[in-house]
Amino acid sequence: MAHLIVSNGRIITHTGEKQTFSALCINRTTGMILQLGQTEEIIHQYPDAEVIDAEGRLVLPGFICAHTHFYSLFSRGMPLKDPPPKTFIEVLQRLWWRLDKALSLEDVYLSAVYCVIQAVKCGTTTLIDHHASPNAVKGSLDEIAKVTLSAGIRACLCYEVTDRNSHEEADEGIQENIRFLQRCANHPSNLLTGLMGIHASFTINDQTLETIERRMRREVPPQLQGIHIHISESQFDQEDSNYQRKMSPIQRFQKGGLLGDRSIVVHCVAVNDKDKEILKQAQTSVIHCPSSNMNNTVGFADVKGMMKEGIIVGLGTDGMWQDMITETKQGYTGHKLESRNTQAISPELGQMLWANNSRIAEKIFGFEIGKIKEGAAGDVIILDYYPPTELTE
């Protein structure tokens, strides 16, 4: 059947409009929403369509996770031979950098399988992944893409380039990104795109940064250019850059020509006012990952301040899980606890989850995602809603 109808639902469009709809029709060939309306009207107009009866449940756009790591799945239950880490850098050295070195291409594939299944179960239909497997670099993004495409979810993939092991490995990571971005350009799909991945400022040298900028400018189409990087996740990144180069990581990447409206920088816990102005002028999006920030005890970014200044701040999980409802709850309570302020944050998290993640995904994929309207991506989920408070608007 060419069309799919979701009927008898309470459709929440997240477009800002207050129109009431109970049904929608999706073109299965394009994956886009054809029409919104009332159930009888839509079924009458598309009599041959498959119909899913929502039975009065909520119909929402699928959730978007703006930053995750599929490979981090294998950290669950992973025993550490050393004493438990006491600092963020020790967490990287004793856990993450040991884990990613152990991954084979089969491990990469299997971690994606589990995480994509988890995402689907949580209603997360768009994932922006940041991958690392130093001993299985070549073809690693294709292994992940096999999984996301077979599941029918939307994914933006990249390989995190780093000099922490060797310069040769950094070159291999750059090549994997370039190869995958060229694949996306030569075989375009609404379900798959990419970015140039970089681990962090403190694990990448100036020569590699120059190579990334030069090769991306020369070998990647403009519509696919942009970076995905952890920036100032802790004070260490900021202090290291200021000591080594007399500038912050944000200033370093601006100087290197790598910020822009398709780039995303993750965390930004330790950025300063000048950094914020640079991000605003570059129209670069910031991704907030509150659960990860609490887990690593690095603190929170000034997300309210950034949003007030016009910076787009989205919400990710940093690989903790793919569940955006849980991530939102963690941010809501975490910010209150850290600030000892009951009014620390509330509507801002909803804006990050819905409007801002939608805008970030649209800039990366090039079409409307994360809202229910005619012409937008037909990524919809159906949820039960049983709280004692009636949903009226």
PDB file of N, CA and C in Angstrom, residues 62-106:
ATOM      1  N   GLY A  62       8.268  11.728  16.289  1.00  0.00           N
ATOM      2  CA  GLY A  62       9.270  10.890  16.940  1.00  0.00           C
ATOM      3  C   GLY A  62      10.325  11.754  17.616  1.00  0.00           C
ATOM      4  N   PHE A  63      10.854  11.267  18.728  1.00  0.00           N
ATOM      5  CA  PHE A  63      11.893  12.012  19.439  1.00  0.00           C
ATOM      6  C   PHE A  63      13.184  12.038  18.629  1.00  0.00           C
ATOM      7  N   ILE A  64      13.965  13.083  18.856  1.00  0.00           N
ATOM      8  CA  ILE A  64      15.276  13.253  18.221  1.00  0.00           C
ATOM      9  C   ILE A  64      16.331  13.267  19.319  1.00  0.00           C
ATOM     10  N   CYS A  65      17.333  12.419  19.200  1.00  0.00           N
ATOM     11  CA  CYS A  65      18.477  12.438  20.118  1.00  0.00           C
ATOM     12  C   CYS A  65      19.626  13.132  19.400  1.00  0.00           C
ATOM     13  N   ALA A  66      20.018  14.295  19.904  1.00  0.00           N
ATOM     14  CA  ALA A  66      20.976  15.133  19.177  1.00  0.00           C
ATOM     15  C   ALA A  66      22.440  14.772  19.427  1.00  0.00           C
ATOM     16  N   HIS A  67      22.700  13.820  20.326  1.00  0.00           N
ATOM     17  CA  HIS A  67      24.082  13.340  20.515  1.00  0.00           C
ATOM     18  C   HIS A  67      24.048  12.036  21.289  1.00  0.00           C
ATOM     19  N   THR A  68      24.619  10.997  20.677  1.00  0.00           N
ATOM     20  CA  THR A  68      24.701   9.707  21.356  1.00  0.00           C
ATOM     21  C   THR A  68      25.952   8.967  20.908  1.00  0.00           C
ATOM     22  N   HIS A  69      26.252   7.859  21.592  1.00  0.00           N
ATOM     23  CA  HIS A  69      27.367   6.970  21.233  1.00  0.00           C
ATOM     24  C   HIS A  69      26.841   5.542  21.305  1.00  0.00           C
ATOM     25  N   PHE A  70      26.585   4.923  20.169  1.00  0.00           N
ATOM     26  CA  PHE A  70      26.129   3.530  20.198  1.00  0.00           C
ATOM     27  C   PHE A  70      27.165   2.615  20.849  1.00  0.00           C
ATOM     28  N   TYR A  71      28.444   2.855  20.558  1.00  0.00           N
ATOM     29  CA  TYR A  71      29.478   1.930  21.029  1.00  0.00           C
ATOM     30  C   TYR A  71      29.583   1.885  22.552  1.00  0.00           C
ATOM     31  N   SER A  72      29.069   2.907  23.231  1.00  0.00           N
ATOM     32  CA  SER A  72      29.179   2.941  24.692  1.00  0.00           C
ATOM     33  C   SER A  72      28.326   1.873  25.368  1.00  0.00           C
ATOM     34  N   LEU A  73      27.474   1.206  24.585  1.00  0.00           N
ATOM     35  CA  LEU A  73      26.669   0.108  25.126  1.00  0.00           C
ATOM     36  C   LEU A  73      27.521  -0.878  25.923  1.00  0.00           C
ATOM     37  N   PHE A  74      28.698  -1.198  25.408  1.00  0.00           N
ATOM     38  CA  PHE A  74      29.513  -2.248  26.017  1.00  0.00           C
ATOM     39  C   PHE A  74      30.146  -1.844  27.348  1.00  0.00           C
ATOM     40  N   SER A  75      29.963  -0.599  27.751  1.00  0.00           N
ATOM     41  CA  SER A  75      30.482  -0.182  29.058  1.00  0.00           C
ATOM     42  C   SER A  75      29.608  -0.680  30.202  1.00  0.00           C
ATOM     43  N   ARG A  76      28.397  -1.091  29.880  1.00  0.00           N
ATOM     44  CA  ARG A  76      27.477  -1.529  30.927  1.00  0.00           C
ATOM     45  C   ARG A  76      27.979  -2.837  31.547  1.00  0.00           C
ATOM     46  N   GLY A  77      28.277  -2.775  32.835  1.00  0.00           N
ATOM     47  CA  GLY A  77      28.774  -3.953  33.526  1.00  0.00           C
ATOM     48  C   GLY A  77      30.241  -4.239  33.283  1.00  0.00           C
ATOM     49  N   MET A  78      30.937  -3.323  32.603  1.00  0.00           N
ATOM     50  CA  MET A  78      32.347  -3.540  32.276  1.00  0.00           C
ATOM     51  C   MET A  78      33.203  -3.393  33.543  1.00  0.00           C
ATOM     52  N   PRO A  79      33.949  -4.427  33.947  1.00  0.00           N
ATOM     53  CA  PRO A  79      34.796  -4.326  35.134  1.00  0.00           C
ATOM     54  C   PRO A  79      36.058  -3.510  34.850  1.00  0.00           C
ATOM     55  N   LEU A  80      36.457  -2.665  35.802  1.00  0.00           N
ATOM     56  CA  LEU A  80      37.671  -1.878  35.669  1.00  0.00           C
ATOM     57  C   LEU A  80      38.780  -2.506  36.501  1.00  0.00           C
ATOM     58  N   LYS A  81      39.942  -2.732  35.882  1.00  0.00           N
ATOM     59  CA  LYS A  81      41.054  -3.346  36.594  1.00  0.00           C
ATOM     60  C   LYS A  81      41.706  -2.365  37.566  1.00  0.00           C
ATOM     61  N   ASP A  82      41.658  -1.075  37.216  1.00  0.00           N
ATOM     62  CA  ASP A  82      42.260  -0.053  38.068  1.00  0.00           C
ATOM     63  C   ASP A  82      41.269   0.394  39.139  1.00  0.00           C
ATOM     64  N   PRO A  83      41.731   1.152  40.119  1.00  0.00           N
ATOM     65  CA  PRO A  83      40.797   1.757  41.079  1.00  0.00           C
ATOM     66  C   PRO A  83      39.795   2.648  40.350  1.00  0.00           C
ATOM     67  N   PRO A  84      38.617   2.834  40.906  1.00  0.00           N
ATOM     68  CA  PRO A  84      37.617   3.682  40.247  1.00  0.00           C
ATOM     69  C   PRO A  84      38.169   5.070  39.954  1.00  0.00           C
ATOM     70  N   PRO A  85      37.849   5.628  38.789  1.00  0.00           N
ATOM     71  CA  PRO A  85      38.374   6.947  38.429  1.00  0.00           C
ATOM     72  C   PRO A  85      37.850   8.043  39.355  1.00  0.00           C
ATOM     73  N   LYS A  86      38.706   9.040  39.580  1.00  0.00           N
ATOM     74  CA  LYS A  86      38.333  10.158  40.445  1.00  0.00           C
ATOM     75  C   LYS A  86      38.090  11.445  39.671  1.00  0.00           C
ATOM     76  N   THR A  87      38.579  11.520  38.449  1.00  0.00           N
ATOM     77  CA  THR A  87      38.422  12.725  37.631  1.00  0.00           C
ATOM     78  C   THR A  87      37.849  12.352  36.275  1.00  0.00           C
ATOM     79  N   PHE A  88      37.406  13.356  35.552  1.00  0.00           N
ATOM     80  CA  PHE A  88      36.853  13.123  34.223  1.00  0.00           C
ATOM     81  C   PHE A  88      37.898  12.524  33.289  1.00  0.00           C
ATOM     82  N   ILE A  89      39.133  13.018  33.351  1.00  0.00           N
ATOM     83  CA  ILE A  89      40.189  12.489  32.488  1.00  0.00           C
ATOM     84  C   ILE A  89      40.457  11.026  32.823  1.00  0.00           C
ATOM     85  N   GLU A  90      40.415  10.662  34.098  1.00  0.00           N
ATOM     86  CA  GLU A  90      40.602   9.258  34.473  1.00  0.00           C
ATOM     87  C   GLU A  90      39.453   8.391  33.969  1.00  0.00           C
ATOM     88  N   VAL A  91      38.240   8.944  33.924  1.00  0.00           N
ATOM     89  CA  VAL A  91      37.103   8.212  33.344  1.00  0.00           C
ATOM     90  C   VAL A  91      37.404   7.873  31.887  1.00  0.00           C
ATOM     91  N   LEU A  92      37.927   8.847  31.143  1.00  0.00           N
ATOM     92  CA  LEU A  92      38.277   8.608  29.742  1.00  0.00           C
ATOM     93  C   LEU A  92      39.382   7.559  29.626  1.00  0.00           C
ATOM     94  N   GLN A  93      40.420   7.706  30.431  1.00  0.00           N
ATOM     95  CA  GLN A  93      41.592   6.822  30.318  1.00  0.00           C
ATOM     96  C   GLN A  93      41.284   5.392  30.759  1.00  0.00           C
ATOM     97  N   ARG A  94      40.525   5.249  31.826  1.00  0.00           N
ATOM     98  CA  ARG A  94      40.323   3.920  32.404  1.00  0.00           C
ATOM     99  C   ARG A  94      39.103   3.194  31.861  1.00  0.00           C
ATOM    100  N   LEU A  95      38.191   3.933  31.251  1.00  0.00           N
ATOM    101  CA  LEU A  95      36.984   3.292  30.715  1.00  0.00           C
ATOM    102  C   LEU A  95      36.878   3.457  29.209  1.00  0.00           C
ATOM    103  N   TRP A  96      36.579   4.677  28.765  1.00  0.00           N
ATOM    104  CA  TRP A  96      36.186   4.862  27.360  1.00  0.00           C
ATOM    105  C   TRP A  96      37.306   4.567  26.380  1.00  0.00           C
ATOM    106  N   TRP A  97      38.521   4.985  26.686  1.00  0.00           N
ATOM    107  CA  TRP A  97      39.606   4.782  25.718  1.00  0.00           C
ATOM    108  C   TRP A  97      40.097   3.342  25.713  1.00  0.00           C
ATOM    109  N   ARG A  98      39.829   2.598  26.748  1.00  0.00           N
ATOM    110  CA  ARG A  98      40.094   1.162  26.722  1.00  0.00           C
ATOM    111  C   ARG A  98      39.002   0.437  25.946  1.00  0.00           C
ATOM    112  N   LEU A  99      37.779   0.859  26.182  1.00  0.00           N
ATOM    113  CA  LEU A  99      36.651   0.207  25.513  1.00  0.00           C
ATOM    114  C   LEU A  99      36.730   0.382  24.005  1.00  0.00           C
ATOM    115  N   ASP A 100      36.896   1.628  23.531  1.00  0.00           N
ATOM    116  CA  ASP A 100      36.833   1.823  22.074  1.00  0.00           C
ATOM    117  C   ASP A 100      37.967   1.096  21.345  1.00  0.00           C
ATOM    118  N   LYS A 101      39.135   0.940  21.998  1.00  0.00           N
ATOM    119  CA  LYS A 101      40.239   0.205  21.362  1.00  0.00           C
ATOM    120  C   LYS A 101      39.930  -1.283  21.184  1.00  0.00           C
ATOM    121  N   ALA A 102      39.029  -1.808  22.009  1.00  0.00           N
ATOM    122  CA  ALA A 102      38.728  -3.245  21.975  1.00  0.00           C
ATOM    123  C   ALA A 102      37.694  -3.617  20.922  1.00  0.00           C
ATOM    124  N   LEU A 103      37.078  -2.643  20.276  1.00  0.00           N
ATOM    125  CA  LEU A 103      35.957  -2.921  19.380  1.00  0.00           C
ATOM    126  C   LEU A 103      36.403  -3.424  18.010  1.00  0.00           C
ATOM    127  N   SER A 104      35.718  -4.457  17.531  1.00  0.00           N
ATOM    128  CA  SER A 104      35.868  -4.945  16.152  1.00  0.00           C
ATOM    129  C   SER A 104      34.689  -4.412  15.338  1.00  0.00           C
ATOM    130  N   LEU A 105      34.726  -4.616  14.042  1.00  0.00           N
ATOM    131  CA  LEU A 105      33.599  -4.195  13.208  1.00  0.00           C
ATOM    132  C   LEU A 105      32.316  -4.925  13.609  1.00  0.00           C
ATOM    133  N   GLU A 106      32.439  -6.191  14.002  1.00  0.00           N
ATOM    134  CA  GLU A 106      31.270  -6.931  14.461  1.00  0.00           C
ATOM    135  C   GLU A 106      30.702  -6.301  15.731  1.00  0.00           C
TER     136      GLU A 106
END
